[in-house]
Amino acid sequence: MIARRIGDDQGSATVVALGIALALSLMLGIILAIANTYIQAHKAQVAADMGAIAGAQALAQGQWACPKVQEVISANGARMSLCIEEGQDVRVAATVGRQVAQAKAGPI
């Protein structure tokens, strides 16, 4: 049997490398979560904007706005969480994940 020397650091690089790998993995996870939140917010805003424009066009053509809003928001990968016709204007909200975006459109 070979006696180990006191203060032998053999294998310590592996522990340090594992610690660095864990820290980098954690940082990557946080960055991906932030990026996903940003993407969901952008997707919700695009869906709300497009839905509001489609609803305003439907109102201008004498149709109900909300069915068209629902169709357009769903086609953009979001869920309609609000649709209100206010005179000639349409106010909508679209949800993607936890992100909610609102938009309003009407005649110019």
mmCIF file of N, CA and C in Angstrom:
data_model
loop_
_atom_site.group_PDB
_atom_site.id
_atom_site.type_symbol
_atom_site.label_atom_id
_atom_site.label_comp_id
_atom_site.label_asym_id
_atom_site.label_seq_id
_atom_site.Cartn_x
_atom_site.Cartn_y
_atom_site.Cartn_z
ATOM 1 N N MET A 1 0.832 -1.169 0.000
ATOM 2 C CA MET A 1 0.000 0.000 0.000
ATOM 3 C C MET A 1 0.889 1.250 0.000
ATOM 4 N N ILE A 2 0.533 2.198 -0.802
ATOM 5 C CA ILE A 2 1.311 3.424 -0.915
ATOM 6 C C ILE A 2 0.712 4.462 0.027
ATOM 7 N N ALA A 3 1.529 5.011 0.842
ATOM 8 C CA ALA A 3 1.063 6.025 1.790
ATOM 9 C C ALA A 3 0.843 7.342 1.054
ATOM 10 N N ARG A 4 -0.241 8.006 1.361
ATOM 11 C CA ARG A 4 -0.533 9.312 0.749
ATOM 12 C C ARG A 4 0.215 10.390 1.493
ATOM 13 N N ARG A 5 0.688 11.348 0.746
ATOM 14 C CA ARG A 5 1.381 12.477 1.352
ATOM 15 C C ARG A 5 0.361 13.456 1.924
ATOM 16 N N ILE A 6 0.672 14.054 3.014
ATOM 17 C CA ILE A 6 -0.192 15.077 3.606
ATOM 18 C C ILE A 6 -0.186 16.285 2.685
ATOM 19 N N GLY A 7 -1.394 16.820 2.398
ATOM 20 C CA GLY A 7 -1.508 17.973 1.514
ATOM 21 C C GLY A 7 -1.547 17.588 0.048
ATOM 22 N N ASP A 8 -1.778 16.318 -0.242
ATOM 23 C CA ASP A 8 -1.841 15.862 -1.635
ATOM 24 C C ASP A 8 -3.068 16.473 -2.309
ATOM 25 N N ASP A 9 -2.870 17.182 -3.417
ATOM 26 C CA ASP A 9 -3.960 17.855 -4.128
ATOM 27 C C ASP A 9 -4.443 17.065 -5.333
ATOM 28 N N GLN A 10 -4.065 15.843 -5.429
ATOM 29 C CA GLN A 10 -4.448 15.048 -6.587
ATOM 30 C C GLN A 10 -5.971 14.921 -6.637
ATOM 31 N N GLY A 11 -6.573 15.275 -7.788
ATOM 32 C CA GLY A 11 -8.021 15.201 -7.975
ATOM 33 C C GLY A 11 -8.738 16.506 -7.679
ATOM 34 N N SER A 12 -8.046 17.493 -7.154
ATOM 35 C CA SER A 12 -8.711 18.756 -6.832
ATOM 36 C C SER A 12 -9.127 19.511 -8.091
ATOM 37 N N ALA A 13 -8.414 19.319 -9.187
ATOM 38 C CA ALA A 13 -8.789 19.982 -10.443
ATOM 39 C C ALA A 13 -10.142 19.487 -10.930
ATOM 40 N N THR A 14 -10.443 18.227 -10.682
ATOM 41 C CA THR A 14 -11.741 17.675 -11.080
ATOM 42 C C THR A 14 -12.868 18.363 -10.313
ATOM 43 N N VAL A 15 -12.669 18.554 -9.032
ATOM 44 C CA VAL A 15 -13.681 19.214 -8.206
ATOM 45 C C VAL A 15 -13.873 20.660 -8.659
ATOM 46 N N VAL A 16 -12.788 21.353 -8.939
ATOM 47 C CA VAL A 16 -12.866 22.735 -9.414
ATOM 48 C C VAL A 16 -13.569 22.783 -10.769
ATOM 49 N N ALA A 17 -13.225 21.865 -11.664
ATOM 50 C CA ALA A 17 -13.858 21.822 -12.990
ATOM 51 C C ALA A 17 -15.351 21.555 -12.870
ATOM 52 N N LEU A 18 -15.741 20.660 -11.981
ATOM 53 C CA LEU A 18 -17.169 20.392 -11.774
ATOM 54 C C LEU A 18 -17.886 21.626 -11.227
ATOM 55 N N GLY A 19 -17.245 22.341 -10.322
ATOM 56 C CA GLY A 19 -17.830 23.571 -9.784
ATOM 57 C C GLY A 19 -18.017 24.625 -10.859
ATOM 58 N N ILE A 20 -17.012 24.776 -11.710
ATOM 59 C CA ILE A 20 -17.115 25.743 -12.808
ATOM 60 C C ILE A 20 -18.209 25.332 -13.783
ATOM 61 N N ALA A 21 -18.277 24.037 -14.101
ATOM 62 C CA ALA A 21 -19.314 23.550 -15.017
ATOM 63 C C ALA A 21 -20.704 23.782 -14.430
ATOM 64 N N LEU A 22 -20.858 23.561 -13.137
ATOM 65 C CA LEU A 22 -22.147 23.792 -12.483
ATOM 66 C C LEU A 22 -22.523 25.271 -12.528
ATOM 67 N N ALA A 23 -21.560 26.141 -12.250
ATOM 68 C CA ALA A 23 -21.830 27.583 -12.283
ATOM 69 C C ALA A 23 -22.205 28.042 -13.690
ATOM 70 N N LEU A 24 -21.492 27.548 -14.696
ATOM 71 C CA LEU A 24 -21.809 27.920 -16.079
ATOM 72 C C LEU A 24 -23.182 27.405 -16.494
ATOM 73 N N SER A 25 -23.520 26.193 -16.063
ATOM 74 C CA SER A 25 -24.840 25.637 -16.381
ATOM 75 C C SER A 25 -25.945 26.464 -15.740
ATOM 76 N N LEU A 26 -25.727 26.883 -14.513
ATOM 77 C CA LEU A 26 -26.704 27.717 -13.816
ATOM 78 C C LEU A 26 -26.870 29.060 -14.518
ATOM 79 N N MET A 27 -25.766 29.666 -14.910
ATOM 80 C CA MET A 27 -25.832 30.945 -15.628
ATOM 81 C C MET A 27 -26.546 30.788 -16.966
ATOM 82 N N LEU A 28 -26.274 29.707 -17.678
ATOM 83 C CA LEU A 28 -26.940 29.461 -18.955
ATOM 84 C C LEU A 28 -28.441 29.297 -18.752
ATOM 85 N N GLY A 29 -28.832 28.579 -17.708
ATOM 86 C CA GLY A 29 -30.253 28.409 -17.411
ATOM 87 C C GLY A 29 -30.947 29.729 -17.133
ATOM 88 N N ILE A 30 -30.290 30.598 -16.388
ATOM 89 C CA ILE A 30 -30.858 31.913 -16.081
ATOM 90 C C ILE A 30 -30.982 32.753 -17.348
ATOM 91 N N ILE A 31 -29.948 32.734 -18.182
ATOM 92 C CA ILE A 31 -29.989 33.492 -19.440
ATOM 93 C C ILE A 31 -31.112 32.989 -20.335
ATOM 94 N N LEU A 32 -31.275 31.672 -20.418
ATOM 95 C CA LEU A 32 -32.346 31.110 -21.252
ATOM 96 C C LEU A 32 -33.726 31.471 -20.707
ATOM 97 N N ALA A 33 -33.886 31.486 -19.391
ATOM 98 C CA ALA A 33 -35.173 31.859 -18.796
ATOM 99 C C ALA A 33 -35.507 33.317 -19.099
ATOM 100 N N ILE A 34 -34.514 34.191 -19.000
ATOM 101 C CA ILE A 34 -34.736 35.608 -19.310
ATOM 102 C C ILE A 34 -35.067 35.785 -20.787
ATOM 103 N N ALA A 35 -34.343 35.090 -21.650
ATOM 104 C CA ALA A 35 -34.608 35.182 -23.093
ATOM 105 C C ALA A 35 -36.004 34.672 -23.418
ATOM 106 N N ASN A 36 -36.420 33.584 -22.772
ATOM 107 C CA ASN A 36 -37.752 33.035 -23.017
ATOM 108 C C ASN A 36 -38.838 34.023 -22.596
ATOM 109 N N THR A 37 -38.648 34.690 -21.476
ATOM 110 C CA THR A 37 -39.610 35.693 -21.018
ATOM 111 C C THR A 37 -39.710 36.836 -22.020
ATOM 112 N N TYR A 38 -38.577 37.288 -22.522
ATOM 113 C CA TYR A 38 -38.559 38.367 -23.515
ATOM 114 C C TYR A 38 -39.268 37.930 -24.796
ATOM 115 N N ILE A 39 -39.007 36.724 -25.249
ATOM 116 C CA ILE A 39 -39.635 36.219 -26.479
ATOM 117 C C ILE A 39 -41.144 36.105 -26.294
ATOM 118 N N GLN A 40 -41.584 35.594 -25.139
ATOM 119 C CA GLN A 40 -43.019 35.480 -24.880
ATOM 120 C C GLN A 40 -43.684 36.852 -24.843
ATOM 121 N N ALA A 41 -43.042 37.824 -24.228
ATOM 122 C CA ALA A 41 -43.611 39.174 -24.168
ATOM 123 C C ALA A 41 -43.723 39.770 -25.567
ATOM 124 N N HIS A 42 -42.706 39.582 -26.375
ATOM 125 C CA HIS A 42 -42.730 40.098 -27.751
ATOM 126 C C HIS A 42 -43.826 39.407 -28.566
ATOM 127 N N LYS A 43 -43.935 38.095 -28.423
ATOM 128 C CA LYS A 43 -44.957 37.335 -29.153
ATOM 129 C C LYS A 43 -46.363 37.775 -28.730
ATOM 130 N N ALA A 44 -46.554 38.012 -27.440
ATOM 131 C CA ALA A 44 -47.857 38.476 -26.950
ATOM 132 C C ALA A 44 -48.184 39.858 -27.500
ATOM 133 N N GLN A 45 -47.195 40.752 -27.552
ATOM 134 C CA GLN A 45 -47.441 42.102 -28.061
ATOM 135 C C GLN A 45 -47.775 42.084 -29.546
ATOM 136 N N VAL A 46 -47.062 41.279 -30.313
ATOM 137 C CA VAL A 46 -47.356 41.170 -31.751
ATOM 138 C C VAL A 46 -48.769 40.639 -31.954
ATOM 139 N N ALA A 47 -49.138 39.609 -31.204
ATOM 140 C CA ALA A 47 -50.481 39.034 -31.337
ATOM 141 C C ALA A 47 -51.550 40.055 -30.958
ATOM 142 N N ALA A 48 -51.324 40.815 -29.881
ATOM 143 C CA ALA A 48 -52.293 41.832 -29.461
ATOM 144 C C ALA A 48 -52.419 42.929 -30.510
ATOM 145 N N ASP A 49 -51.294 43.396 -31.032
ATOM 146 C CA ASP A 49 -51.323 44.444 -32.060
ATOM 147 C C ASP A 49 -52.070 43.975 -33.305
ATOM 148 N N MET A 50 -51.733 42.787 -33.775
ATOM 149 C CA MET A 50 -52.382 42.262 -34.982
ATOM 150 C C MET A 50 -53.876 42.015 -34.740
ATOM 151 N N GLY A 51 -54.212 41.508 -33.549
ATOM 152 C CA GLY A 51 -55.615 41.274 -33.220
ATOM 153 C C GLY A 51 -56.413 42.562 -33.163
ATOM 154 N N ALA A 52 -55.826 43.608 -32.584
ATOM 155 C CA ALA A 52 -56.517 44.899 -32.499
ATOM 156 C C ALA A 52 -56.752 45.484 -33.885
ATOM 157 N N ILE A 53 -55.763 45.393 -34.752
ATOM 158 C CA ILE A 53 -55.925 45.903 -36.122
ATOM 159 C C ILE A 53 -56.999 45.118 -36.861
ATOM 160 N N ALA A 54 -56.974 43.791 -36.720
ATOM 161 C CA ALA A 54 -57.990 42.961 -37.386
ATOM 162 C C ALA A 54 -59.383 43.265 -36.846
ATOM 163 N N GLY A 55 -59.477 43.486 -35.533
ATOM 164 C CA GLY A 55 -60.768 43.824 -34.943
ATOM 165 C C GLY A 55 -61.282 45.169 -35.418
ATOM 166 N N ALA A 56 -60.402 46.150 -35.534
ATOM 167 C CA ALA A 56 -60.801 47.473 -36.028
ATOM 168 C C ALA A 56 -61.258 47.394 -37.481
ATOM 169 N N GLN A 57 -60.585 46.586 -38.278
ATOM 170 C CA GLN A 57 -61.008 46.404 -39.672
ATOM 171 C C GLN A 57 -62.371 45.725 -39.739
ATOM 172 N N ALA A 58 -62.595 44.743 -38.876
ATOM 173 C CA ALA A 58 -63.895 44.067 -38.854
ATOM 174 C C ALA A 58 -64.999 45.047 -38.470
ATOM 175 N N LEU A 59 -64.746 45.888 -37.469
ATOM 176 C CA LEU A 59 -65.740 46.891 -37.076
ATOM 177 C C LEU A 59 -66.027 47.861 -38.213
ATOM 178 N N ALA A 60 -64.992 48.262 -38.928
ATOM 179 C CA ALA A 60 -65.168 49.197 -40.049
ATOM 180 C C ALA A 60 -66.008 48.581 -41.161
ATOM 181 N N GLN A 61 -66.002 47.253 -41.253
ATOM 182 C CA GLN A 61 -66.795 46.550 -42.268
ATOM 183 C C GLN A 61 -68.159 46.125 -41.739
ATOM 184 N N GLY A 62 -68.515 46.584 -40.538
ATOM 185 C CA GLY A 62 -69.824 46.292 -39.971
ATOM 186 C C GLY A 62 -69.940 44.910 -39.348
ATOM 187 N N GLN A 63 -68.831 44.286 -39.011
ATOM 188 C CA GLN A 63 -68.843 42.952 -38.399
ATOM 189 C C GLN A 63 -68.486 43.062 -36.920
ATOM 190 N N TRP A 64 -68.731 41.964 -36.195
ATOM 191 C CA TRP A 64 -68.299 41.892 -34.806
ATOM 192 C C TRP A 64 -66.785 41.760 -34.787
ATOM 193 N N ALA A 65 -66.150 42.475 -33.909
ATOM 194 C CA ALA A 65 -64.686 42.486 -33.864
ATOM 195 C C ALA A 65 -64.094 41.261 -33.162
ATOM 196 N N CYS A 66 -64.687 40.849 -32.061
ATOM 197 C CA CYS A 66 -64.057 39.837 -31.208
ATOM 198 C C CYS A 66 -63.826 38.477 -31.874
ATOM 199 N N PRO A 67 -64.741 37.970 -32.708
ATOM 200 C CA PRO A 67 -64.417 36.706 -33.388
ATOM 201 C C PRO A 67 -63.178 36.816 -34.282
ATOM 202 N N LYS A 68 -63.029 37.932 -34.964
ATOM 203 C CA LYS A 68 -61.851 38.133 -35.812
ATOM 204 C C LYS A 68 -60.596 38.295 -34.952
ATOM 205 N N VAL A 69 -60.730 39.006 -33.840
ATOM 206 C CA VAL A 69 -59.604 39.176 -32.915
ATOM 207 C C VAL A 69 -59.137 37.811 -32.414
ATOM 208 N N GLN A 70 -60.085 36.983 -32.005
ATOM 209 C CA GLN A 70 -59.760 35.634 -31.513
ATOM 210 C C GLN A 70 -59.021 34.829 -32.576
ATOM 211 N N GLU A 71 -59.503 34.894 -33.799
ATOM 212 C CA GLU A 71 -58.886 34.148 -34.904
ATOM 213 C C GLU A 71 -57.435 34.589 -35.129
ATOM 214 N N VAL A 72 -57.217 35.892 -35.174
ATOM 215 C CA VAL A 72 -55.874 36.418 -35.458
ATOM 216 C C VAL A 72 -54.920 36.167 -34.291
ATOM 217 N N ILE A 73 -55.384 36.373 -33.081
ATOM 218 C CA ILE A 73 -54.521 36.143 -31.918
ATOM 219 C C ILE A 73 -54.136 34.669 -31.826
ATOM 220 N N SER A 74 -55.087 33.781 -32.045
ATOM 221 C CA SER A 74 -54.781 32.346 -32.021
ATOM 222 C C SER A 74 -53.800 31.969 -33.121
ATOM 223 N N ALA A 75 -53.966 32.564 -34.298
ATOM 224 C CA ALA A 75 -53.056 32.280 -35.412
ATOM 225 C C ALA A 75 -51.631 32.735 -35.103
ATOM 226 N N ASN A 76 -51.488 33.688 -34.189
ATOM 227 C CA ASN A 76 -50.168 34.175 -33.793
ATOM 228 C C ASN A 76 -49.622 33.444 -32.564
ATOM 229 N N GLY A 77 -50.257 32.346 -32.183
ATOM 230 C CA GLY A 77 -49.749 31.521 -31.093
ATOM 231 C C GLY A 77 -50.013 32.054 -29.703
ATOM 232 N N ALA A 78 -51.031 32.883 -29.563
ATOM 233 C CA ALA A 78 -51.356 33.452 -28.255
ATOM 234 C C ALA A 78 -52.798 33.106 -27.891
ATOM 235 N N ARG A 79 -53.198 33.510 -26.687
ATOM 236 C CA ARG A 79 -54.558 33.291 -26.216
ATOM 237 C C ARG A 79 -55.180 34.656 -25.946
ATOM 238 N N MET A 80 -56.401 34.860 -26.441
ATOM 239 C CA MET A 80 -57.090 36.129 -26.211
ATOM 240 C C MET A 80 -57.584 36.160 -24.768
ATOM 241 N N SER A 81 -57.198 37.189 -24.025
ATOM 242 C CA SER A 81 -57.653 37.307 -22.647
ATOM 243 C C SER A 81 -58.578 38.503 -22.441
ATOM 244 N N LEU A 82 -58.731 39.336 -23.483
ATOM 245 C CA LEU A 82 -59.633 40.482 -23.393
ATOM 246 C C LEU A 82 -59.984 40.949 -24.793
ATOM 247 N N CYS A 83 -61.254 41.274 -24.993
ATOM 248 C CA CYS A 83 -61.691 41.898 -26.241
ATOM 249 C C CYS A 83 -62.888 42.778 -25.910
ATOM 250 N N ILE A 84 -62.707 44.073 -26.067
ATOM 251 C CA ILE A 84 -63.776 45.026 -25.771
ATOM 252 C C ILE A 84 -63.934 45.963 -26.961
ATOM 253 N N GLU A 85 -65.171 46.073 -27.429
ATOM 254 C CA GLU A 85 -65.486 47.030 -28.492
ATOM 255 C C GLU A 85 -65.950 48.314 -27.821
ATOM 256 N N GLU A 86 -65.232 49.404 -28.060
ATOM 257 C CA GLU A 86 -65.555 50.705 -27.472
ATOM 258 C C GLU A 86 -65.852 51.675 -28.598
ATOM 259 N N GLY A 87 -67.088 51.733 -29.009
ATOM 260 C CA GLY A 87 -67.444 52.575 -30.151
ATOM 261 C C GLY A 87 -66.814 52.020 -31.409
ATOM 262 N N GLN A 88 -65.924 52.791 -32.027
ATOM 263 C CA GLN A 88 -65.227 52.321 -33.222
ATOM 264 C C GLN A 88 -63.853 51.737 -32.899
ATOM 265 N N ASP A 89 -63.496 51.741 -31.640
ATOM 266 C CA ASP A 89 -62.201 51.205 -31.218
ATOM 267 C C ASP A 89 -62.349 49.785 -30.681
ATOM 268 N N VAL A 90 -61.245 49.049 -30.738
ATOM 269 C CA VAL A 90 -61.187 47.700 -30.173
ATOM 270 C C VAL A 90 -59.998 47.652 -29.230
ATOM 271 N N ARG A 91 -60.253 47.190 -28.013
ATOM 272 C CA ARG A 91 -59.182 47.005 -27.032
ATOM 273 C C ARG A 91 -59.034 45.518 -26.789
ATOM 274 N N VAL A 92 -57.824 44.999 -26.928
ATOM 275 C CA VAL A 92 -57.597 43.562 -26.783
ATOM 276 C C VAL A 92 -56.394 43.307 -25.874
ATOM 277 N N ALA A 93 -56.352 42.083 -25.350
ATOM 278 C CA ALA A 93 -55.185 41.611 -24.606
ATOM 279 C C ALA A 93 -54.893 40.194 -25.059
ATOM 280 N N ALA A 94 -53.623 39.908 -25.244
ATOM 281 C CA ALA A 94 -53.176 38.579 -25.660
ATOM 282 C C ALA A 94 -52.206 38.044 -24.614
ATOM 283 N N THR A 95 -52.278 36.738 -24.383
ATOM 284 C CA THR A 95 -51.436 36.098 -23.382
ATOM 285 C C THR A 95 -50.600 35.002 -24.025
ATOM 286 N N VAL A 96 -49.313 35.019 -23.728
ATOM 287 C CA VAL A 96 -48.401 33.940 -24.121
ATOM 288 C C VAL A 96 -47.632 33.560 -22.863
ATOM 289 N N GLY A 97 -47.825 32.342 -22.407
ATOM 290 C CA GLY A 97 -47.210 31.938 -21.140
ATOM 291 C C GLY A 97 -47.768 32.790 -20.025
ATOM 292 N N ARG A 98 -46.892 33.476 -19.311
ATOM 293 C CA ARG A 98 -47.323 34.389 -18.245
ATOM 294 C C ARG A 98 -47.351 35.838 -18.704
ATOM 295 N N GLN A 99 -46.968 36.080 -19.923
ATOM 296 C CA GLN A 99 -46.856 37.447 -20.433
ATOM 297 C C GLN A 99 -48.176 37.899 -21.059
ATOM 298 N N VAL A 100 -48.650 39.064 -20.660
ATOM 299 C CA VAL A 100 -49.885 39.638 -21.184
ATOM 300 C C VAL A 100 -49.547 40.972 -21.842
ATOM 301 N N ALA A 101 -50.079 41.167 -23.041
ATOM 302 C CA ALA A 101 -49.863 42.427 -23.756
ATOM 303 C C ALA A 101 -51.214 42.979 -24.186
ATOM 304 N N GLN A 102 -51.349 44.295 -24.169
ATOM 305 C CA GLN A 102 -52.590 44.948 -24.571
ATOM 306 C C GLN A 102 -52.348 45.832 -25.776
ATOM 307 N N ALA A 103 -53.416 46.006 -26.547
ATOM 308 C CA ALA A 103 -53.346 46.893 -27.710
ATOM 309 C C ALA A 103 -54.729 47.471 -27.950
ATOM 310 N N LYS A 104 -54.750 48.607 -28.612
ATOM 311 C CA LYS A 104 -56.004 49.277 -28.950
ATOM 312 C C LYS A 104 -55.875 49.790 -30.373
ATOM 313 N N ALA A 105 -56.942 49.636 -31.154
ATOM 314 C CA ALA A 105 -56.926 50.128 -32.536
ATOM 315 C C ALA A 105 -58.308 50.642 -32.894
ATOM 316 N N GLY A 106 -58.326 51.560 -33.832
ATOM 317 C CA GLY A 106 -59.565 52.137 -34.321
ATOM 318 C C GLY A 106 -59.276 52.962 -35.555
ATOM 319 N N PRO A 107 -60.283 53.642 -36.058
ATOM 320 C CA PRO A 107 -60.063 54.447 -37.261
ATOM 321 C C PRO A 107 -59.148 55.641 -36.975
ATOM 322 N N ILE A 108 -58.479 56.062 -37.997
ATOM 323 C CA ILE A 108 -57.550 57.196 -37.851
ATOM 324 C C ILE A 108 -58.306 58.493 -38.032
#
